[in-house]
Amino acid sequence: MSGDFLSGVRAAAAVAAEHVDDVDREARFPQEGIDALKDSSALSALADGVPFAEVAQACQVLGRACSATAMVFAMHQIEVACLLSTDDWPWAKGYLADLTREQRLIGSVTSEIGTGGDMGRSISSVEPQSDGSCTLVKQAPTVSYGEYADDFLTTTRRSPDADGGDQVAVMHLRHQTTMEKKGTWDPLGMRGTCSPGFAVSATFAPEQVHPTPYVTLGAETMVPVSHLLWSHLWVGIAVEAFERAKKSVKAAGTNGSSVKAQRLSELHGQLSGTRAQLAEALERWQREYAEPGRPALQTMSATLRHNVLKTSVSRSVASICQGALEITGIAGFRNDSPLAIGRLLRDSLSASLMVSNDRLHETNSALLMVVKEG
Amino acid sequence: MEDKILAVLLEHGRLPVPADSLGEGDDLYAAGMTSHASISVMLGLEDAFDVEFPDRMLTREVFSSIASIRAALDELATAA
């Protein structure tokens, strides 16, 4: 079954690659790639028992083909992982059955205007209504594929009188949600993710609130899974840039004895180091996630590790793409060339910004003062 | 021990309410302690009690109330 999963993903990646230039040029949603993933039931992979490591591998495969398709897929799987994070949420079980049957696409509303980019604090809140339902209203500076998601996982304060850090995650369906688009979308890279701002309002049942406090859900599941899956797709971008650089060195016909060939070798070292770091982080998180009560994931040293994975992989992939551009030279600089690096480089530059590296370094520098094993 | 913990919370907790108005089991985060302030509290406690919290104790839970902080310090004192 999981063999089917990765072959389905490879087929979807081939479809996504056919349309990637148009998706990038028009800054449009990568509909063809996502439809192909739905056709192979890839959106419910985690719910259907596909191992997490294969879903991570899928992000890398898709990242080589079309970063936007890969990012939409990765973000969706992050939300699914949150739904699967506890056995103690009956509502989610019903929803996951719908997900398998209908291949619904889940988006997330995590950032909020006025919090200064701190995902661990909210202004909006769950507001209980007199008829037993709940509502929330949130001003989001970006909602990735907000116009295309079927349903949403939104972070918000637990109640109108809760502290800003006392957050929950709410899963609300498209028909329960009003999305008012704010502004336009014309970014440098990751153009197909279509992530403008939205004013989000939703009406939902109390059962749709995730039973785990967000501070725990984030530490155990949402943050590490985000950083792991994003890193896999970013490495996919870097691998594609590296392979294009390698083609250009091969085409020069010097059998590896040129300055550019040496630069390729240096780039290979950088890529290998990044892959090793990612593989170690994936293995460790899976092991710690499987422990009863997940005590290791509650520690600040785990937070530090998950943050540093993100900051260092994001920097490294942009540097690899730039190195690949220098090796491919004018052929890589041209957009109308099979060795073009432009889109890959532009997409890779988003990595240090989505969840700002500066903010993570600010947290990490404080954590380093208390954590014993840095 | 209680007084020393309160003194550290007063100095480093950046709480919007006076630390000595809090009960033993009250949730310090719910009372407004940020995660940044909680790191200052950890460092302040290490200084005040001349201990080092091992990584397994550096969790949100351990620093969430006066009672849980005291339990952690007791455990370190017993182990020493």
Tab-separated table of C-alpha atoms in Angstrom:
chain	number	residue	atom	x	y	z
A	1	MET	CA	0.000	0.000	0.000
A	2	SER	CA	2.778	2.441	0.894
A	3	GLY	CA	4.613	1.425	-2.306
A	4	ASP	CA	1.481	2.566	-4.101
A	5	PHE	CA	1.627	5.803	-2.169
A	6	LEU	CA	5.090	6.830	-3.341
A	7	SER	CA	4.477	5.742	-6.925
A	8	GLY	CA	1.265	7.789	-6.895
A	9	VAL	CA	3.235	10.759	-5.577
A	10	ARG	CA	5.879	10.350	-8.295
A	11	ALA	CA	3.157	10.343	-10.936
A	12	ALA	CA	1.627	13.475	-9.394
A	13	ALA	CA	5.085	15.096	-9.320
A	14	ALA	CA	5.422	14.468	-13.055
A	15	VAL	CA	2.068	16.192	-13.621
A	16	ALA	CA	3.069	19.092	-11.346
A	17	ALA	CA	6.384	19.501	-13.193
A	18	GLU	CA	4.560	19.928	-16.503
A	19	HIS	CA	2.682	22.935	-15.168
A	20	VAL	CA	5.271	24.423	-12.821
A	21	ASP	CA	6.384	27.271	-15.101
A	22	ASP	CA	2.820	28.399	-15.691
A	23	VAL	CA	1.975	28.136	-11.972
A	24	ASP	CA	5.032	30.260	-11.183
A	25	ARG	CA	4.490	32.825	-13.945
A	26	GLU	CA	0.799	33.343	-13.191
A	27	ALA	CA	1.118	32.958	-9.376
A	28	ARG	CA	-1.777	30.509	-9.609
A	29	PHE	CA	-2.780	27.512	-7.499
A	30	PRO	CA	-1.102	24.259	-8.690
A	31	GLN	CA	-4.457	22.628	-9.385
A	32	GLU	CA	-3.143	19.884	-11.688
A	33	GLY	CA	-0.590	18.593	-9.168
A	34	ILE	CA	-3.050	18.693	-6.284
A	35	ASP	CA	-5.748	16.960	-8.356
A	36	ALA	CA	-3.248	14.217	-9.240
A	37	LEU	CA	-2.431	13.791	-5.534
A	38	LYS	CA	-6.147	13.547	-4.746
A	39	ASP	CA	-6.606	10.982	-7.532
A	40	SER	CA	-4.007	8.754	-5.889
A	41	SER	CA	-5.590	9.259	-2.421
A	42	ALA	CA	-2.377	10.894	-1.200
A	43	LEU	CA	-4.173	13.546	0.874
A	44	SER	CA	-5.356	10.910	3.356
A	45	ALA	CA	-2.007	9.059	3.434
A	46	LEU	CA	-1.305	9.571	7.147
A	47	ALA	CA	-4.886	8.731	8.079
A	48	ASP	CA	-4.655	5.582	5.935
A	49	GLY	CA	-1.530	4.364	7.733
A	50	VAL	CA	1.265	5.428	5.365
A	51	PRO	CA	4.410	5.861	7.524
A	52	PHE	CA	5.385	9.442	8.323
A	53	ALA	CA	8.846	8.958	6.799
A	54	GLU	CA	7.229	8.181	3.426
A	55	VAL	CA	5.081	11.309	3.601
A	56	ALA	CA	8.272	13.262	4.307
A	57	GLN	CA	9.932	11.577	1.328
A	58	ALA	CA	6.906	12.544	-0.775
A	59	CYS	CA	7.451	16.211	0.133
A	60	GLN	CA	11.001	15.972	-1.178
A	61	VAL	CA	9.890	14.274	-4.419
A	62	LEU	CA	7.257	16.978	-4.965
A	63	GLY	CA	9.715	19.730	-3.976
A	64	ARG	CA	11.951	18.777	-6.903
A	65	ALA	CA	9.022	19.061	-9.300
A	66	CYS	CA	6.962	22.027	-8.078
A	67	SER	CA	7.619	23.773	-4.756
A	68	ALA	CA	4.074	25.122	-4.560
A	69	THR	CA	2.475	21.694	-4.997
A	70	ALA	CA	4.913	20.367	-2.395
A	71	MET	CA	4.157	23.176	0.068
A	72	VAL	CA	0.388	22.763	-0.251
A	73	PHE	CA	0.786	19.004	0.222
A	74	ALA	CA	3.131	19.464	3.210
A	75	MET	CA	0.928	22.014	4.958
A	76	HIS	CA	-2.114	19.806	4.465
A	77	GLN	CA	-0.262	16.835	6.012
A	78	ILE	CA	0.715	19.006	9.014
A	79	GLU	CA	-2.978	19.589	9.718
A	80	VAL	CA	-3.741	15.886	9.276
A	81	ALA	CA	-0.943	15.023	11.723
A	82	CYS	CA	-2.592	17.370	14.253
A	83	LEU	CA	-5.938	15.602	13.768
A	84	LEU	CA	-4.223	12.244	14.314
A	85	SER	CA	-2.181	13.401	17.325
A	86	THR	CA	-4.662	12.151	19.911
A	87	ASP	CA	-7.014	9.172	20.256
A	88	ASP	CA	-9.177	11.292	22.468
A	89	TRP	CA	-11.071	13.326	19.849
A	90	PRO	CA	-14.188	11.575	18.541
A	91	TRP	CA	-15.095	14.419	16.161
A	92	ALA	CA	-11.773	14.068	14.341
A	93	LYS	CA	-12.370	10.362	13.718
A	94	GLY	CA	-15.519	11.173	11.763
A	95	TYR	CA	-13.758	13.927	9.871
A	96	LEU	CA	-10.813	11.673	8.955
A	97	ALA	CA	-13.223	9.146	7.436
A	98	ASP	CA	-14.574	11.975	5.243
A	99	LEU	CA	-11.004	12.949	4.374
A	100	THR	CA	-10.199	9.447	3.115
A	101	ARG	CA	-13.406	9.304	1.071
A	102	GLU	CA	-13.455	12.840	-0.315
A	103	GLN	CA	-9.732	13.804	-0.312
A	104	ARG	CA	-10.535	17.148	1.286
A	105	LEU	CA	-7.735	19.737	1.357
A	106	ILE	CA	-7.027	21.322	4.767
A	107	GLY	CA	-5.490	24.768	5.131
A	108	SER	CA	-4.357	26.510	8.291
A	109	VAL	CA	-4.902	29.919	9.846
A	110	THR	CA	-2.048	30.290	12.341
A	111	SER	CA	-0.611	33.786	11.913
A	112	GLU	CA	-2.553	36.837	13.079
A	113	ILE	CA	-2.242	40.564	12.546
A	114	GLY	CA	-1.126	42.285	15.766
A	115	THR	CA	0.889	39.428	17.326
A	116	GLY	CA	4.194	40.383	15.692
A	117	GLY	CA	4.578	36.950	14.092
A	118	ASP	CA	4.366	35.066	17.395
A	119	MET	CA	2.343	31.910	16.630
A	120	GLY	CA	2.214	31.150	20.342
A	121	ARG	CA	-0.131	34.051	21.043
A	122	SER	CA	-3.579	34.906	19.712
A	123	ILE	CA	-5.863	37.912	19.833
A	124	SER	CA	-8.980	36.207	18.458
A	125	SER	CA	-10.834	33.714	20.635
A	126	VAL	CA	-13.452	30.985	20.711
A	127	GLU	CA	-16.677	32.766	21.598
A	128	PRO	CA	-19.499	30.595	22.958
A	129	GLN	CA	-22.932	31.560	21.612
A	130	SER	CA	-26.314	31.260	23.316
A	131	ASP	CA	-27.447	28.488	20.919
A	132	GLY	CA	-24.555	26.209	22.019
A	133	SER	CA	-22.413	26.876	18.947
A	134	CYS	CA	-19.105	28.771	18.970
A	135	THR	CA	-17.674	31.450	16.711
A	136	LEU	CA	-14.279	32.925	15.975
A	137	VAL	CA	-13.119	35.936	13.967
A	138	LYS	CA	-9.440	36.216	13.005
A	139	GLN	CA	-7.484	38.696	10.890
A	140	ALA	CA	-4.804	36.618	9.161
A	141	PRO	CA	-1.925	38.315	7.294
A	142	THR	CA	-1.510	35.190	5.141
A	143	VAL	CA	-3.539	32.037	4.645
A	144	SER	CA	-1.781	29.636	2.310
A	145	TYR	CA	-4.117	28.439	-0.480
A	146	GLY	CA	-6.901	30.114	1.516
A	147	GLU	CA	-9.212	30.270	-1.492
A	148	TYR	CA	-8.642	26.619	-2.380
A	149	ALA	CA	-8.701	24.792	0.959
A	150	ASP	CA	-11.846	22.792	1.768
A	151	ASP	CA	-11.446	23.129	5.534
A	152	PHE	CA	-9.225	24.950	8.040
A	153	LEU	CA	-7.304	24.396	11.247
A	154	THR	CA	-7.165	27.726	13.088
A	155	THR	CA	-5.321	28.695	16.266
A	156	THR	CA	-7.116	31.041	18.635
A	157	ARG	CA	-7.489	31.790	22.368
A	158	ARG	CA	-9.501	29.226	24.303
A	159	SER	CA	-12.128	31.777	25.450
A	160	PRO	CA	-12.708	35.549	25.378
A	161	ASP	CA	-11.101	35.978	28.831
A	162	ALA	CA	-8.132	33.605	28.275
A	163	ASP	CA	-4.522	34.828	28.275
A	164	GLY	CA	-2.996	35.388	24.817
A	165	GLY	CA	-0.864	32.254	25.197
A	166	ASP	CA	-3.799	30.027	26.225
A	167	GLN	CA	-4.568	28.760	22.728
A	168	VAL	CA	-6.527	25.943	21.117
A	169	ALA	CA	-6.745	24.718	17.530
A	170	VAL	CA	-10.183	24.652	15.913
A	171	MET	CA	-11.018	22.546	12.877
A	172	HIS	CA	-13.773	24.266	10.877
A	173	LEU	CA	-15.284	23.289	7.562
A	174	ARG	CA	-15.601	25.437	4.467
A	175	HIS	CA	-19.400	25.717	4.782
A	176	GLN	CA	-18.929	26.948	8.363
A	177	THR	CA	-16.419	29.587	7.287
A	178	THR	CA	-16.472	33.006	5.662
A	179	MET	CA	-13.232	34.150	4.073
A	180	GLU	CA	-12.846	37.762	3.031
A	181	LYS	CA	-9.720	38.221	0.939
A	182	LYS	CA	-7.494	41.140	1.955
A	183	GLY	CA	-5.047	42.419	-0.612
A	184	THR	CA	-3.262	40.786	-3.519
A	185	TRP	CA	-0.648	38.052	-4.014
A	186	ASP	CA	2.404	38.785	-6.148
A	187	PRO	CA	5.448	37.478	-4.221
A	188	LEU	CA	9.068	36.765	-5.156
A	189	GLY	CA	8.750	32.987	-4.847
A	190	MET	CA	6.451	30.140	-3.795
A	191	ARG	CA	4.028	31.962	-6.053
A	192	GLY	CA	1.664	29.019	-6.495
A	193	THR	CA	0.857	28.786	-2.794
A	194	CYS	CA	-1.534	31.732	-3.240
A	195	SER	CA	-1.275	33.063	0.311
A	196	PRO	CA	-2.842	36.520	0.597
A	197	GLY	CA	-4.387	37.819	3.823
A	198	PHE	CA	-7.932	36.980	4.876
A	199	ALA	CA	-10.461	38.037	7.444
A	200	VAL	CA	-11.664	34.632	8.650
A	201	SER	CA	-14.882	34.059	10.545
A	202	ALA	CA	-16.332	30.695	11.460
A	203	THR	CA	-19.238	29.160	13.338
A	204	PHE	CA	-18.680	25.648	14.636
A	205	ALA	CA	-19.604	23.101	17.305
A	206	PRO	CA	-17.617	22.877	20.570
A	207	GLU	CA	-16.587	19.312	19.551
A	208	GLN	CA	-14.510	20.789	16.727
A	209	VAL	CA	-12.006	22.274	19.167
A	210	HIS	CA	-8.863	20.115	19.436
A	211	PRO	CA	-8.825	18.609	22.961
A	212	THR	CA	-5.049	19.145	23.357
A	213	PRO	CA	-3.984	22.681	24.412
A	214	TYR	CA	-2.133	24.278	21.505
A	215	VAL	CA	1.007	24.786	23.584
A	216	THR	CA	1.279	20.976	23.778
A	217	LEU	CA	-0.043	20.248	20.273
A	218	GLY	CA	2.446	22.724	18.858
A	219	ALA	CA	5.447	21.402	20.778
A	220	GLU	CA	4.739	17.724	20.099
A	221	THR	CA	3.196	17.761	16.647
A	222	MET	CA	2.554	20.953	14.736
A	223	VAL	CA	5.963	22.633	15.041
A	224	PRO	CA	8.202	19.577	14.567
A	225	VAL	CA	6.039	18.177	11.748
A	226	SER	CA	6.051	21.596	10.030
A	227	HIS	CA	9.801	21.943	10.281
A	228	LEU	CA	10.394	18.350	9.166
A	229	LEU	CA	8.047	18.401	6.176
A	230	TRP	CA	9.046	21.894	5.043
A	231	SER	CA	12.704	20.904	5.312
A	232	HIS	CA	12.079	17.863	3.127
A	233	LEU	CA	10.480	19.913	0.378
A	234	TRP	CA	13.190	22.579	0.665
A	235	VAL	CA	15.826	19.873	0.295
A	236	GLY	CA	13.868	18.740	-2.783
A	237	ILE	CA	14.344	22.228	-4.257
A	238	ALA	CA	18.070	22.099	-3.449
A	239	VAL	CA	18.432	18.612	-4.963
A	240	GLU	CA	16.836	19.829	-8.194
A	241	ALA	CA	19.185	22.841	-8.325
A	242	PHE	CA	22.151	20.578	-7.603
A	243	GLU	CA	21.146	18.142	-10.362
A	244	ARG	CA	20.888	20.995	-12.860
A	245	ALA	CA	24.345	22.204	-11.820
A	246	LYS	CA	25.649	18.661	-12.264
A	247	LYS	CA	24.167	18.473	-15.769
A	248	SER	CA	25.894	21.685	-16.702
A	249	VAL	CA	29.268	20.433	-15.424
A	250	LYS	CA	28.807	17.143	-17.299
A	251	ALA	CA	27.866	18.978	-20.472
A	252	ALA	CA	31.140	20.936	-20.279
A	253	GLY	CA	32.873	17.587	-20.844
A	254	THR	CA	35.889	18.110	-18.590
A	255	ASN	CA	35.281	14.841	-16.717
A	256	GLY	CA	35.158	16.591	-13.392
A	257	SER	CA	38.508	18.343	-13.575
A	258	SER	CA	37.412	21.955	-13.726
A	259	VAL	CA	36.879	24.769	-11.266
A	260	LYS	CA	33.132	24.331	-11.687
A	261	ALA	CA	33.389	20.629	-10.999
A	262	GLN	CA	35.177	21.423	-7.758
A	263	ARG	CA	32.462	23.871	-6.819
A	264	LEU	CA	29.933	21.132	-7.552
A	265	SER	CA	31.804	18.889	-5.148
A	266	GLU	CA	31.655	21.581	-2.456
A	267	LEU	CA	27.943	21.964	-3.073
A	268	HIS	CA	27.560	18.215	-2.734
A	269	GLY	CA	29.171	18.380	0.698
A	270	GLN	CA	26.731	21.043	1.780
A	271	LEU	CA	23.753	19.097	0.450
A	272	SER	CA	24.935	15.873	2.134
A	273	GLY	CA	25.327	17.633	5.478
A	274	THR	CA	21.830	19.079	5.223
A	275	ARG	CA	20.322	15.708	4.323
A	276	ALA	CA	22.101	14.024	7.228
A	277	GLN	CA	20.865	16.662	9.663
A	278	LEU	CA	17.320	16.207	8.387
A	279	ALA	CA	17.467	12.399	8.527
A	280	GLU	CA	18.684	12.528	12.133
A	281	ALA	CA	15.946	14.988	13.123
A	282	LEU	CA	13.265	12.848	11.448
A	283	GLU	CA	14.436	9.680	13.161
A	284	ARG	CA	14.648	11.313	16.578
A	285	TRP	CA	11.239	12.991	16.406
A	286	GLN	CA	9.566	9.740	15.321
A	287	ARG	CA	11.198	7.889	18.210
A	288	GLU	CA	10.225	10.545	20.766
A	289	TYR	CA	6.693	10.850	19.353
A	290	ALA	CA	6.141	7.117	19.845
A	291	GLU	CA	7.004	7.256	23.587
A	292	PRO	CA	3.995	7.103	25.958
A	293	GLY	CA	3.182	10.675	27.066
A	294	ARG	CA	5.932	12.002	24.731
A	295	PRO	CA	7.967	13.456	27.641
A	296	ALA	CA	11.066	14.227	25.555
A	297	LEU	CA	9.006	16.481	23.265
A	298	GLN	CA	7.919	18.642	26.226
A	299	THR	CA	11.487	19.729	26.890
A	300	MET	CA	13.089	22.971	25.853
A	301	SER	CA	15.977	21.094	24.296
A	302	ALA	CA	13.433	19.551	21.864
A	303	THR	CA	12.103	23.025	21.005
A	304	LEU	CA	15.668	24.180	20.426
A	305	ARG	CA	16.402	21.214	18.132
A	306	HIS	CA	13.227	21.646	16.077
A	307	ASN	CA	13.914	25.361	15.650
A	308	VAL	CA	17.525	24.935	14.659
A	309	LEU	CA	16.570	22.335	12.060
A	310	LYS	CA	14.369	24.936	10.395
A	311	THR	CA	16.806	27.830	10.596
A	312	SER	CA	19.762	25.862	9.316
A	313	VAL	CA	18.040	23.881	6.532
A	314	SER	CA	16.332	27.036	5.270
A	315	ARG	CA	19.641	28.888	5.044
A	316	SER	CA	21.437	25.969	3.523
A	317	VAL	CA	18.963	25.362	0.674
A	318	ALA	CA	19.086	29.000	-0.431
A	319	SER	CA	22.868	28.853	-0.389
A	320	ILE	CA	22.867	25.600	-2.430
A	321	CYS	CA	20.543	27.158	-5.021
A	322	GLN	CA	22.800	30.178	-5.287
A	323	GLY	CA	25.842	27.926	-5.624
A	324	ALA	CA	24.055	26.022	-8.387
A	325	LEU	CA	23.397	29.300	-10.193
A	326	GLU	CA	27.090	30.174	-10.096
A	327	ILE	CA	27.978	26.774	-11.558
A	328	THR	CA	25.369	26.839	-14.328
A	329	GLY	CA	26.277	30.428	-15.208
A	330	ILE	CA	24.264	32.150	-17.898
A	331	ALA	CA	22.339	28.941	-18.713
A	332	GLY	CA	21.063	28.869	-15.156
A	333	PHE	CA	20.393	32.602	-15.123
A	334	ARG	CA	18.132	32.319	-18.166
A	335	ASN	CA	14.530	31.448	-17.398
A	336	ASP	CA	14.062	29.842	-20.827
A	337	SER	CA	16.712	27.178	-20.317
A	338	PRO	CA	16.443	23.574	-19.096
A	339	LEU	CA	19.165	24.472	-16.566
A	340	ALA	CA	17.244	27.504	-15.222
A	341	ILE	CA	17.838	28.080	-11.497
A	342	GLY	CA	15.749	31.255	-11.108
A	343	ARG	CA	12.489	29.758	-9.847
A	344	LEU	CA	14.295	27.328	-7.540
A	345	LEU	CA	16.369	30.145	-6.040
A	346	ARG	CA	13.350	32.418	-5.600
A	347	ASP	CA	11.323	29.622	-3.999
A	348	SER	CA	14.213	28.692	-1.692
A	349	LEU	CA	14.403	32.273	-0.401
A	350	SER	CA	10.945	31.885	1.163
A	351	ALA	CA	12.308	29.253	3.550
A	352	SER	CA	13.964	31.634	5.997
A	353	LEU	CA	10.870	33.867	6.060
A	354	MET	CA	7.963	31.494	6.600
A	355	VAL	CA	8.104	31.501	10.376
A	356	SER	CA	10.871	34.072	10.518
A	357	ASN	CA	14.348	32.747	11.242
A	358	ASP	CA	14.987	35.938	13.227
A	359	ARG	CA	12.155	35.092	15.600
A	360	LEU	CA	13.360	31.499	15.992
A	361	HIS	CA	16.905	32.691	16.707
A	362	GLU	CA	15.516	35.056	19.326
A	363	THR	CA	13.809	32.102	21.049
A	364	ASN	CA	16.821	29.840	20.613
A	365	SER	CA	19.286	32.345	21.999
A	366	ALA	CA	17.211	32.482	25.213
A	367	LEU	CA	16.841	28.673	25.327
A	368	LEU	CA	20.596	28.229	24.929
A	369	MET	CA	21.097	29.962	28.266
A	370	VAL	CA	19.266	27.192	30.145
A	371	VAL	CA	19.497	24.060	27.982
A	372	LYS	CA	22.459	21.915	29.014
A	373	GLU	CA	22.998	19.941	25.796
A	374	GLY	CA	22.874	22.510	23.037
B	1	MET	CA	12.138	27.798	50.191
B	2	GLU	CA	8.754	29.305	49.369
B	3	ASP	CA	10.038	32.841	50.016
B	4	LYS	CA	13.058	32.354	47.792
B	5	ILE	CA	10.861	31.051	44.956
B	6	LEU	CA	8.542	34.033	45.343
B	7	ALA	CA	11.510	36.416	45.291
B	8	VAL	CA	12.727	34.904	42.006
B	9	LEU	CA	9.222	35.092	40.486
B	10	LEU	CA	8.950	38.705	41.598
B	11	GLU	CA	12.282	39.610	40.041
B	12	HIS	CA	12.136	37.553	36.822
B	13	GLY	CA	8.529	36.452	36.188
B	14	ARG	CA	7.330	39.779	34.763
B	15	LEU	CA	3.882	38.863	36.051
B	16	PRO	CA	1.083	41.418	35.724
B	17	VAL	CA	-0.065	40.464	39.254
B	18	PRO	CA	2.039	40.415	42.472
B	19	ALA	CA	3.670	36.974	42.792
B	20	ASP	CA	2.708	36.720	46.479
B	21	SER	CA	-0.972	37.052	45.535
B	22	LEU	CA	-0.752	33.689	43.756
B	23	GLY	CA	-1.675	30.363	45.312
B	24	GLU	CA	0.699	27.371	45.406
B	25	GLY	CA	-1.020	25.601	42.531
B	26	ASP	CA	-2.019	28.605	40.419
B	27	ASP	CA	-0.940	28.404	36.784
B	28	LEU	CA	1.804	30.998	36.269
B	29	TYR	CA	1.347	31.001	32.495
B	30	ALA	CA	-2.386	31.649	32.876
B	31	ALA	CA	-1.402	34.481	35.250
B	32	GLY	CA	0.503	36.034	32.354
B	33	MET	CA	4.054	34.661	32.528
B	34	THR	CA	5.451	34.530	28.970
B	35	SER	CA	7.741	31.732	27.810
B	36	HIS	CA	10.565	34.273	27.619
B	37	ALA	CA	10.012	35.301	31.241
B	38	SER	CA	9.896	31.638	32.255
B	39	ILE	CA	13.468	31.225	30.970
B	40	SER	CA	14.587	34.136	33.181
B	41	VAL	CA	12.799	32.434	36.079
B	42	MET	CA	14.689	29.181	35.417
B	43	LEU	CA	18.020	31.005	35.369
B	44	GLY	CA	17.050	32.976	38.495
B	45	LEU	CA	16.156	29.749	40.337
B	46	GLU	CA	19.426	28.077	39.295
B	47	ASP	CA	21.291	31.064	40.752
B	48	ALA	CA	19.236	31.418	43.920
B	49	PHE	CA	19.334	27.716	44.841
B	50	ASP	CA	22.753	26.965	43.340
B	51	VAL	CA	21.394	24.066	41.262
B	52	GLU	CA	21.308	23.076	37.591
B	53	PHE	CA	18.037	21.837	36.180
B	54	PRO	CA	18.791	18.878	33.896
B	55	ASP	CA	17.230	19.037	30.398
B	56	ARG	CA	14.467	16.571	31.326
B	57	MET	CA	13.241	19.082	33.950
B	58	LEU	CA	13.323	22.042	31.576
B	59	THR	CA	9.685	21.769	30.543
B	60	ARG	CA	6.743	24.105	30.620
B	61	GLU	CA	5.010	21.871	33.166
B	62	VAL	CA	7.805	22.052	35.774
B	63	PHE	CA	7.716	25.863	35.839
B	64	SER	CA	3.937	26.217	35.648
B	65	SER	CA	3.277	26.768	39.390
B	66	ILE	CA	5.010	27.456	42.683
B	67	ALA	CA	4.146	23.907	43.792
B	68	SER	CA	5.681	22.275	40.706
B	69	ILE	CA	8.828	24.425	40.996
B	70	ARG	CA	9.209	23.373	44.633
B	71	ALA	CA	8.730	19.699	43.716
B	72	ALA	CA	11.526	19.998	41.139
B	73	LEU	CA	13.862	21.726	43.603
B	74	ASP	CA	13.046	19.080	46.249
B	75	GLU	CA	13.894	16.343	43.769
B	76	LEU	CA	17.248	17.961	42.979
B	77	ALA	CA	18.009	18.420	46.694
B	78	THR	CA	17.205	14.747	47.381
B	79	ALA	CA	19.341	13.572	44.493
B	80	ALA	CA	22.309	15.698	45.617
